[in-house]
Short mmCIF file of C-alpha atoms in Angstrom, two decimals:
data_model
loop_
_atom_site.label_atom_id
_atom_site.label_comp_id
_atom_site.label_asym_id
_atom_site.label_seq_id
_atom_site.Cartn_x
_atom_site.Cartn_y
_atom_site.Cartn_z
CA UNK A 128 16.85 -25.63 -8.27
CA UNK A 129 17.70 -23.05 -5.19
CA UNK A 130 17.68 -19.43 -4.51
CA UNK A 131 20.07 -17.84 -2.48
CA UNK A 132 17.89 -14.78 -0.84
CA UNK A 133 19.93 -11.33 -0.61
CA UNK A 134 18.83 -11.17 3.05
CA UNK A 135 20.97 -14.22 3.69
CA UNK A 136 23.60 -12.57 1.85
CA UNK A 137 23.84 -8.88 3.09
CA UNK A 138 21.90 -9.00 6.72
CA UNK A 139 20.77 -5.68 7.71
CA UNK A 140 22.06 -4.11 10.46
CA UNK A 141 19.84 -3.00 13.54
CA UNK A 142 20.05 0.60 13.68
CA UNK A 143 17.29 0.76 16.20
CA UNK A 144 19.74 -0.19 18.59
CA UNK A 145 21.52 2.78 17.80
CA UNK A 146 18.74 5.09 16.60
CA UNK A 147 16.20 4.54 19.21
CA UNK A 148 18.07 5.21 22.24
CA UNK A 149 19.70 8.46 20.85
CA UNK A 150 15.93 10.07 19.82
CA UNK A 151 13.44 8.18 22.08
CA UNK A 152 11.55 10.73 24.07
CA UNK A 153 13.13 13.89 21.67
CA UNK A 154 10.44 16.20 20.04
CA UNK A 155 10.57 15.59 16.09
CA UNK A 156 12.17 19.23 15.67
CA UNK A 157 14.99 17.38 17.18
CA UNK A 158 15.57 15.09 14.16
CA UNK A 159 18.25 15.30 11.74
CA UNK A 160 16.96 16.39 8.32
CA UNK A 161 15.21 15.16 5.83
CA UNK A 162 13.73 12.48 8.18
CA UNK A 163 10.41 10.60 7.72
CA UNK A 164 7.84 10.98 10.70
CA UNK A 165 5.01 8.84 11.62
CA UNK A 166 2.10 9.18 14.28
CA UNK A 167 1.72 6.15 15.94
CA UNK A 168 -1.80 6.82 17.10
CA UNK A 169 -2.96 7.64 13.42
CA UNK A 170 -1.71 4.26 11.86
CA UNK A 171 -3.81 2.41 14.66
CA UNK A 172 -6.84 4.04 14.01
CA UNK A 173 -6.70 3.46 10.28
CA UNK A 174 -5.91 -0.34 10.57
CA UNK A 175 -8.37 -0.47 13.23
CA UNK A 176 -11.26 1.23 11.51
CA UNK A 177 -10.63 -0.88 8.32
CA UNK A 178 -10.73 -4.13 10.46
CA UNK A 179 -13.99 -2.63 11.92
CA UNK A 180 -15.74 -2.05 8.26
CA UNK A 181 -14.11 -5.49 7.03
CA UNK A 182 -15.71 -7.36 9.61
CA UNK A 183 -18.98 -5.45 9.64
CA UNK A 184 -19.34 -7.01 5.91
CA UNK A 185 -18.73 -9.97 7.05
CA UNK A 186 -15.67 -10.26 4.57
CA UNK A 187 -11.77 -11.27 4.45
CA UNK A 188 -8.91 -8.69 4.70
CA UNK A 189 -5.84 -8.81 2.82
CA UNK A 190 -3.39 -6.27 3.56
CA UNK A 191 -1.07 -4.44 1.08
CA UNK A 192 2.19 -4.16 2.76
CA UNK A 193 3.98 -2.07 -0.60
CA UNK A 194 3.37 1.30 1.03
CA UNK A 195 4.69 0.72 4.52
CA UNK A 196 7.42 -2.01 3.93
CA UNK A 197 7.94 -2.95 7.43
CA UNK A 198 6.69 -5.45 10.01
CA UNK A 199 5.29 -3.41 12.86
CA UNK A 200 2.64 -2.14 10.60
CA UNK A 201 2.10 -5.67 8.49
CA UNK A 202 1.00 -6.55 12.43
CA UNK A 203 -1.24 -3.48 12.58
CA UNK A 204 -2.90 -4.27 9.34
CA UNK A 205 -3.42 -8.14 10.55
CA UNK A 206 -4.76 -7.05 13.63
CA UNK A 207 -2.41 -7.66 16.24
CA UNK A 208 -1.05 -4.51 18.43
CA UNK A 209 -3.91 -2.44 18.24
CA UNK A 210 -5.00 -0.91 21.89
CA UNK A 211 -8.39 -0.63 20.62
CA UNK A 212 -9.13 -3.80 18.69
CA UNK A 213 -10.36 -7.18 19.69
CA UNK A 214 -11.97 -8.40 16.49
CA UNK A 215 -10.83 -10.81 14.00
CA UNK A 216 -7.17 -11.11 13.16
CA UNK A 217 -6.34 -12.02 9.62
CA UNK A 218 -2.90 -13.46 8.05
CA UNK A 219 -3.06 -12.57 4.21
CA UNK A 220 -1.14 -9.91 2.48
CA UNK A 221 -0.06 -8.64 -1.07
CA UNK A 222 3.13 -7.82 -1.97
CA UNK A 223 4.25 -5.65 -4.79
CA UNK A 224 8.08 -6.88 -4.81
CA UNK A 225 9.31 -10.45 -3.98
CA UNK A 226 11.83 -8.83 -1.56
CA UNK A 227 8.50 -7.58 0.59
CA UNK A 228 7.86 -11.60 0.69
CA UNK A 229 11.20 -12.44 1.65
CA UNK A 230 11.24 -9.96 4.78
CA UNK A 231 7.73 -11.08 6.02
CA UNK A 232 9.09 -15.23 5.78
CA UNK A 233 12.56 -14.47 7.19
CA UNK A 234 11.46 -12.24 9.85
CA UNK A 235 8.70 -15.05 11.09
CA UNK A 236 11.74 -17.85 10.48
CA UNK A 237 13.69 -16.05 12.92
CA UNK A 238 11.24 -15.34 15.22
CA UNK A 239 8.83 -17.57 15.37
CA UNK A 240 5.96 -15.51 14.88
CA UNK A 241 3.40 -16.32 12.39
CA UNK A 242 0.97 -13.86 11.19
CA UNK A 243 0.99 -14.30 7.75
CA UNK A 244 0.26 -17.32 6.07
CA UNK A 245 -1.14 -16.33 2.69
CA UNK A 246 0.64 -13.77 0.21
CA UNK A 247 -0.46 -12.43 -3.37
CA UNK A 248 2.60 -11.62 -5.49
CA UNK A 249 0.77 -8.55 -6.66
CA UNK A 250 2.70 -8.43 -10.01
CA UNK A 251 2.07 -10.86 -13.46
CA UNK A 252 5.74 -11.83 -13.58
CA UNK A 253 6.50 -14.91 -14.61
CA UNK A 254 10.21 -14.96 -15.99
CA UNK A 255 12.02 -17.80 -14.82
CA UNK A 256 14.09 -15.68 -12.24
CA UNK A 257 10.66 -14.54 -10.60
CA UNK A 258 9.63 -18.09 -10.32
CA UNK A 259 12.63 -19.80 -8.85
CA UNK A 260 12.21 -17.37 -5.95
CA UNK A 261 8.73 -17.61 -6.03
CA UNK A 262 9.03 -21.89 -5.83
CA UNK A 263 11.27 -21.13 -2.77
CA UNK A 264 8.65 -19.08 -1.08
CA UNK A 265 5.97 -21.50 -1.45
CA UNK A 266 8.04 -23.47 1.15
CA UNK A 267 8.20 -20.65 3.64
CA UNK A 268 4.60 -19.86 3.75
CA UNK A 269 1.21 -21.52 3.91
CA UNK A 270 -0.01 -20.08 0.34
CA UNK A 271 1.73 -18.15 -2.33
CA UNK A 272 -0.24 -16.80 -5.18
CA UNK A 273 0.58 -15.82 -8.37
CA UNK A 274 -1.25 -12.90 -10.18
CA UNK A 275 -2.07 -13.76 -14.20
CA UNK A 276 -3.52 -12.41 -16.37
CA UNK A 277 -2.35 -13.43 -20.05
CA UNK A 278 -1.95 -17.04 -21.91
CA UNK A 279 1.79 -16.68 -22.14
CA UNK A 280 1.83 -16.94 -18.42
CA UNK A 281 0.52 -20.30 -18.31
CA UNK A 282 2.83 -21.38 -21.11
CA UNK A 283 5.87 -20.26 -19.40
CA UNK A 284 4.77 -22.10 -15.91
CA UNK A 285 4.58 -25.20 -18.02
CA UNK A 286 8.10 -24.81 -19.36
CA UNK A 287 8.88 -23.77 -15.92
CA UNK A 288 8.00 -26.98 -14.69
CA UNK A 289 9.23 -29.24 -17.58
CA UNK A 290 12.62 -27.66 -16.73
CA UNK A 291 12.43 -28.07 -12.94
CA UNK A 292 10.28 -31.07 -12.22
CA UNK A 293 8.63 -31.91 -8.72
CA UNK A 294 6.93 -28.20 -8.14
CA UNK A 295 4.30 -27.86 -5.71
CA UNK A 296 0.94 -26.80 -7.46
CA UNK A 297 1.28 -23.17 -8.45
CA UNK A 298 -1.99 -21.01 -7.21
CA UNK A 299 -3.05 -18.33 -9.69
CA UNK A 300 -5.58 -15.19 -8.93
CA UNK A 301 -6.44 -13.72 -12.37
CA UNK A 302 -6.33 -10.13 -12.81
CA UNK A 303 -9.15 -8.29 -13.84
CA UNK A 304 -9.13 -4.77 -15.30
CA UNK A 305 -11.69 -2.36 -13.33
CA UNK A 306 -10.72 0.21 -15.53
CA UNK A 307 -7.60 1.57 -14.84
CA UNK A 308 -5.98 0.13 -17.85
CA UNK A 309 -2.69 -1.01 -16.07
CA UNK A 310 -2.32 -4.80 -15.40
CA UNK A 311 -5.59 -7.02 -15.89
CA UNK A 312 -7.85 -8.43 -18.42
CA UNK A 313 -11.06 -6.86 -19.56
CA UNK A 314 -11.89 -8.97 -22.88
CA UNK A 315 -14.11 -11.72 -22.10
CA UNK A 316 -13.06 -13.68 -25.00
CA UNK A 317 -9.72 -13.42 -24.07
CA UNK A 318 -10.82 -14.22 -20.05
CA UNK A 319 -12.42 -17.64 -21.29
CA UNK A 320 -9.25 -18.34 -23.05
CA UNK A 321 -7.09 -17.72 -20.19
CA UNK A 322 -9.64 -19.68 -17.51
CA UNK A 323 -9.58 -22.60 -20.03
CA UNK A 324 -6.15 -23.09 -19.95
CA UNK A 325 -5.51 -22.79 -16.44
CA UNK A 326 -8.06 -25.47 -16.01
CA UNK A 327 -6.69 -27.53 -18.43
CA UNK A 328 -2.93 -27.01 -16.93
CA UNK A 329 -1.64 -29.69 -14.43
CA UNK A 330 -0.10 -28.29 -11.24
CA UNK A 331 -2.19 -24.89 -11.72
CA UNK A 332 -4.83 -24.35 -9.34
CA UNK A 333 -7.53 -21.37 -9.92
CA UNK A 334 -7.66 -19.21 -6.39
CA UNK A 335 -10.01 -16.90 -7.72
CA UNK A 336 -10.11 -13.29 -9.19
CA UNK A 337 -8.39 -9.81 -8.64
CA UNK A 338 -9.33 -6.27 -8.95
CA UNK A 339 -8.23 -2.93 -7.82
CA UNK A 340 -9.19 0.15 -9.23
CA UNK A 341 -6.46 2.34 -9.26
CA UNK A 342 -8.20 5.42 -10.91
CA UNK A 343 -10.44 5.55 -7.61
CA UNK A 344 -7.71 7.78 -6.46
CA UNK A 345 -9.72 10.40 -8.94
CA UNK A 346 -12.38 10.62 -6.80
CA UNK A 347 -13.93 13.24 -5.12
CA UNK A 348 -16.57 11.93 -2.22
CA UNK A 349 -17.65 9.00 -0.48
CA UNK A 350 -20.56 8.73 -2.87
CA UNK A 351 -17.63 8.19 -6.20
CA UNK A 352 -15.96 6.13 -4.21
CA UNK A 353 -18.58 3.50 -3.60
CA UNK A 354 -19.18 3.50 -7.60
CA UNK A 355 -15.83 2.32 -7.78
CA UNK A 356 -16.37 -0.04 -5.63
CA UNK A 357 -19.11 -1.22 -7.05
CA UNK A 358 -17.16 -1.27 -10.56
CA UNK A 359 -14.68 -3.40 -8.36
CA UNK A 360 -17.29 -6.05 -7.60
CA UNK A 361 -19.03 -6.37 -11.30
CA UNK A 362 -15.78 -6.64 -12.58
CA UNK A 363 -14.61 -10.19 -10.42
CA UNK A 364 -18.24 -11.03 -11.01
CA UNK A 365 -18.08 -10.67 -14.85
CA UNK A 366 -14.89 -13.02 -14.37
CA UNK A 367 -17.21 -15.42 -12.21
CA UNK A 368 -19.60 -15.53 -14.85
CA UNK A 369 -17.33 -16.13 -17.81
CA UNK A 370 -16.01 -19.05 -15.51
CA UNK A 371 -19.42 -20.61 -15.04
CA UNK A 372 -19.83 -20.38 -18.86
CA UNK A 373 -16.41 -21.42 -19.93
CA UNK A 374 -15.35 -24.01 -17.10
CA UNK A 375 -18.70 -24.91 -15.69
CA UNK A 376 -17.28 -28.06 -13.82
CA UNK A 377 -15.54 -25.62 -11.28
CA UNK A 378 -17.15 -25.06 -7.82
CA UNK A 379 -17.25 -21.17 -7.75
CA UNK A 380 -18.22 -21.48 -4.15
CA UNK A 381 -14.52 -22.40 -3.37
CA UNK A 382 -13.02 -19.59 -5.04
CA UNK A 383 -12.27 -16.01 -3.67
CA UNK A 384 -12.80 -12.86 -5.35
CA UNK A 385 -10.44 -9.85 -4.12
CA UNK A 386 -11.13 -6.09 -4.59
CA UNK A 387 -10.20 -3.21 -3.15
CA UNK A 388 -8.48 -0.17 -3.21
CA UNK A 389 -7.77 2.65 -0.34
CA UNK A 390 -10.72 4.85 -1.49
CA UNK A 391 -13.60 2.31 -2.01
CA UNK A 392 -12.79 0.97 0.85
CA UNK A 393 -12.82 4.35 2.50
CA UNK A 394 -16.51 4.00 1.24
CA UNK A 395 -17.25 1.13 3.52
CA UNK A 396 -16.97 3.41 6.11
CA UNK A 397 -19.82 5.43 4.74
CA UNK A 398 -21.63 2.11 4.07
CA UNK A 399 -21.23 0.17 7.35
CA UNK A 400 -21.60 3.20 9.95
CA UNK A 401 -23.74 5.75 8.12
CA UNK A 402 -25.89 3.99 5.38
CA UNK A 403 -26.70 1.32 3.71
CA UNK A 404 -25.47 1.29 -0.34
CA UNK A 405 -28.09 -1.25 -1.81
CA UNK A 406 -26.20 -1.85 -4.87
CA UNK A 407 -22.84 -3.08 -3.15
CA UNK A 408 -25.23 -5.04 -0.64
CA UNK A 409 -27.07 -6.77 -4.33
CA UNK A 410 -23.86 -7.57 -5.49
CA UNK A 411 -22.10 -9.40 -2.83
CA UNK A 412 -24.94 -11.17 -2.43
CA UNK A 413 -24.90 -12.33 -5.75
CA UNK A 414 -21.32 -13.32 -5.95
CA UNK A 415 -21.16 -17.09 -5.10
CA UNK A 416 -17.70 -16.96 -4.18
CA UNK A 417 -15.86 -15.84 -0.87
CA UNK A 418 -15.13 -11.77 -0.82
CA UNK A 419 -11.73 -10.55 0.05
CA UNK A 420 -11.28 -6.67 0.37
CA UNK A 421 -7.63 -5.23 0.16
CA UNK A 422 -5.72 -1.94 0.54
CA UNK A 423 -2.55 -0.43 1.95
CA UNK A 424 -2.21 3.32 1.32
CA UNK A 425 -4.89 3.79 4.13
CA UNK A 426 -2.13 2.71 6.87
CA UNK A 427 -0.68 6.19 6.09
CA UNK A 428 -2.84 7.94 3.71
CA UNK A 429 -1.59 11.27 2.11
CA UNK A 430 -3.04 14.31 0.03
CA UNK A 431 -3.99 12.34 -2.94
CA UNK A 432 -6.11 10.54 -0.29
CA UNK A 433 -7.35 13.86 1.22
CA UNK A 434 -8.11 15.05 -1.93
CA UNK A 435 -10.93 12.21 -2.52
CA UNK A 436 -12.96 13.48 0.49
CA UNK A 437 -12.51 10.46 2.20
CA UNK A 438 -9.79 11.68 5.02
CA UNK A 439 -8.85 14.89 6.31
CA UNK A 440 -5.13 16.34 6.64
CA UNK A 441 -5.31 15.37 10.13
CA UNK A 442 -5.32 12.00 8.84
CA UNK A 443 -2.11 12.02 6.85
CA UNK A 444 -0.02 9.84 9.46
CA UNK A 445 3.31 10.48 7.58
CA UNK A 446 5.27 13.83 7.02
CA UNK A 447 9.10 14.75 5.84
CA UNK A 448 10.82 17.01 8.35
CA UNK A 449 13.04 19.46 6.68
CA UNK A 450 14.97 22.61 7.41
CA UNK A 451 14.29 25.89 5.92
CA UNK A 452 17.93 26.73 4.86
CA UNK A 453 17.66 30.03 3.03
CA UNK A 454 14.95 33.03 2.06
CA UNK A 455 14.28 34.91 -1.31
CA UNK A 456 12.52 38.11 -0.05
CA UNK A 457 10.28 39.13 -2.78
CA UNK A 458 11.13 36.63 -5.52
CA UNK A 459 8.13 35.54 -7.99
CA UNK A 460 5.62 36.63 -5.42
CA UNK A 461 5.26 39.92 -2.67
CA UNK A 462 6.48 37.92 0.00
CA UNK A 463 8.77 35.74 -1.32
CA UNK A 464 10.40 32.05 -1.59
CA UNK A 465 12.04 29.80 1.09
CA UNK A 466 14.68 26.82 0.42
CA UNK A 467 14.57 23.94 2.16
CA UNK A 468 16.73 20.46 2.17
CA UNK A 469 13.98 18.59 0.92
CA UNK A 470 13.81 17.99 -2.80
CA UNK A 471 12.71 14.99 -5.30
CA UNK A 472 14.54 12.20 -4.12
CA UNK A 473 12.37 12.78 -0.56
CA UNK A 474 8.85 13.86 -1.57
CA UNK A 475 8.97 12.24 -5.50
CA UNK A 476 7.01 14.38 -8.21
CA UNK A 477 3.68 13.23 -7.67
CA UNK A 478 0.88 15.41 -7.26
CA UNK A 479 -2.81 15.66 -6.13
CA UNK A 480 -5.47 17.00 -7.68
CA UNK A 481 -6.48 19.58 -4.80
CA UNK A 482 -3.47 20.75 -3.09
CA UNK A 483 -1.16 22.55 -5.11
CA UNK A 484 2.76 21.42 -5.70
CA UNK A 485 4.11 18.74 -4.30
CA UNK A 486 3.87 18.89 -0.64
CA UNK A 487 1.75 20.71 1.89
CA UNK A 488 3.98 22.58 4.86
CA UNK A 489 2.82 22.30 8.10
CA UNK A 490 4.53 24.69 10.40
CA UNK A 491 3.95 27.42 13.28
CA UNK A 492 0.57 29.15 12.31
CA UNK A 493 1.97 32.23 12.97
CA UNK A 494 4.08 31.68 9.64
CA UNK A 495 0.74 30.94 7.56
CA UNK A 496 0.01 28.44 5.03
CA UNK A 497 3.31 27.34 2.80
CA UNK A 498 3.79 24.57 -0.09
CA UNK A 499 6.35 22.87 -2.21
CA UNK A 500 6.10 24.65 -5.64
CA UNK A 501 9.10 23.04 -7.48
CA UNK A 502 11.79 20.75 -6.53
CA UNK A 503 15.44 19.60 -7.33
CA UNK A 504 17.12 16.57 -6.44
CA UNK A 505 18.00 17.36 -3.08
CA UNK A 506 16.01 20.76 -2.56
CA UNK A 507 13.28 22.31 -2.85
CA UNK A 508 10.98 25.88 -3.03
CA UNK A 509 8.60 26.86 -0.87
CA UNK A 510 6.14 29.40 -1.25
CA UNK A 511 3.14 30.72 0.38
CA UNK A 512 -0.48 29.88 -0.04
CA UNK A 513 -2.12 33.17 0.72
CA UNK A 514 -0.69 37.17 1.20
CA UNK A 515 -0.93 36.95 4.70
CA UNK A 516 1.76 34.40 5.43
CA UNK A 517 5.15 35.28 6.83
CA UNK A 518 8.80 34.17 6.08
CA UNK A 519 9.81 31.44 7.84
CA UNK A 520 13.21 31.71 9.48
CA UNK A 521 16.08 30.24 8.08
CA UNK A 522 16.83 27.00 10.75
CA UNK A 523 13.10 26.16 11.30
CA UNK A 524 12.43 22.82 10.68
CA UNK A 525 9.03 21.91 8.99
CA UNK A 526 6.77 19.10 7.99
CA UNK A 527 5.84 18.84 4.72
CA UNK A 528 2.57 16.12 4.07
CA UNK A 529 3.40 14.26 0.74
CA UNK A 530 0.90 13.71 -2.14
CA UNK A 531 1.89 10.21 -2.32
CA UNK A 532 2.88 8.41 0.55
CA UNK A 533 4.08 5.03 -0.80
CA UNK A 534 6.52 6.72 -2.88
CA UNK A 535 7.86 9.34 -0.65
CA UNK A 536 8.54 6.85 1.75
CA UNK A 537 10.60 4.53 -0.30
CA UNK A 538 13.37 7.36 0.00
CA UNK A 539 13.90 7.02 3.53
CA UNK A 540 15.59 3.94 5.75
CA UNK A 541 14.32 4.68 8.62
CA UNK A 542 10.71 5.80 10.23
CA UNK A 543 10.69 7.92 13.44
CA UNK A 544 7.60 6.95 15.05
CA UNK A 545 6.00 9.69 16.93
CA UNK A 546 3.47 9.55 20.14
CA UNK A 547 0.73 11.98 20.63
CA UNK A 548 2.63 14.98 22.23
CA UNK A 549 5.13 14.73 18.86
CA UNK A 550 7.72 12.89 20.42
CA UNK A 551 9.96 9.56 19.20
CA UNK A 552 8.53 6.83 20.63
CA UNK A 553 9.95 4.25 18.68
CA UNK A 554 11.83 3.31 15.32
CA UNK A 555 10.76 1.19 12.24
CA UNK A 556 13.46 0.08 9.62
CA UNK A 557 11.32 -0.71 6.30
CA UNK A 558 12.30 -3.03 3.65
CA UNK A 559 14.22 -1.71 0.55
CA UNK A 560 14.99 -2.75 -2.74
CA UNK A 561 13.54 -5.97 -4.95
#
């Protein structure tokens, strides 16, 4: 059994050798449009603060890489290359696609750098084509773990091992539904059956429990995100309680419970540095297993995160750069509308609860506030937020803050990294595809 990685068949060109010399030192207004820019110091600050929160909690950290999909930010998430951080470094990530895992292990093999040793595949995919890749990946990293939330998935592992004997043990972490109703187990009776099946199956090892409150993106304050974190902790604790009853021989102290989402971990800033939430402390003390936190969107943030009340617009690291290409005075409103060369395939159709449209325009203050009101595939319509705005001249370049960074960045093959003077200091190439 073997797996040929697409990375081997189609090696990516090093476009940084061309782009960085061409744009280094240039202001973002000199970039071609559409482009995607990142403020490096903001990302460094986000990563540093997250690691400080985790260290203050005495917990482990697992960085989710699906938002940024690139090596430089992965290293920052682990605690490397941060000018103002000298604390604990971590070596664990969660990936949404197997492509992300391949990119990490391939980079480490090419360079000899080893900063990731533990990977969780965040999708409970036990199809044979996925398992063939996972089996290959297990040989390239210290630990590779699978999400599990079904009895049938355990049966698929058994069938796979019969067809492909000699596999290394499978490490599974049970995915719990913390209220998002996406993936994961909520029913305790069914959970007990899954846990009993895992325990009874040769070559399968239980790593622990995993919960993610995706619905926490709808929170409006630190207090609400704290409640969501409490919900995550209570969810994995329920998993441990069911395990203790259904498989009493298992030593809970050897397991890991992994919880987190960007809003819930933002609440740790409140908890660690401002006041103590007694409930959070109480639940963590009751948990007999190792506590691990995970998050990913925090490295960039977006208008959805701003809507939670945990970050400000100034803390959104990424923005799409577009050009105003036409004006329509008096259309739809007293001032009129603008056309820009940024559309659905740049921004996505994601919305945020407290910001109108599909993105917030950042332009010279003389033009007032604008937002992306509607979009077609490759162009969008900008509308003024207030009546005192002024038409932005054709040819002017503007930044547009995205509602959901994870989806927006997926449209771009290059990130232009900006210094504190808004000039290009680096070019990062993200991973694309599956």
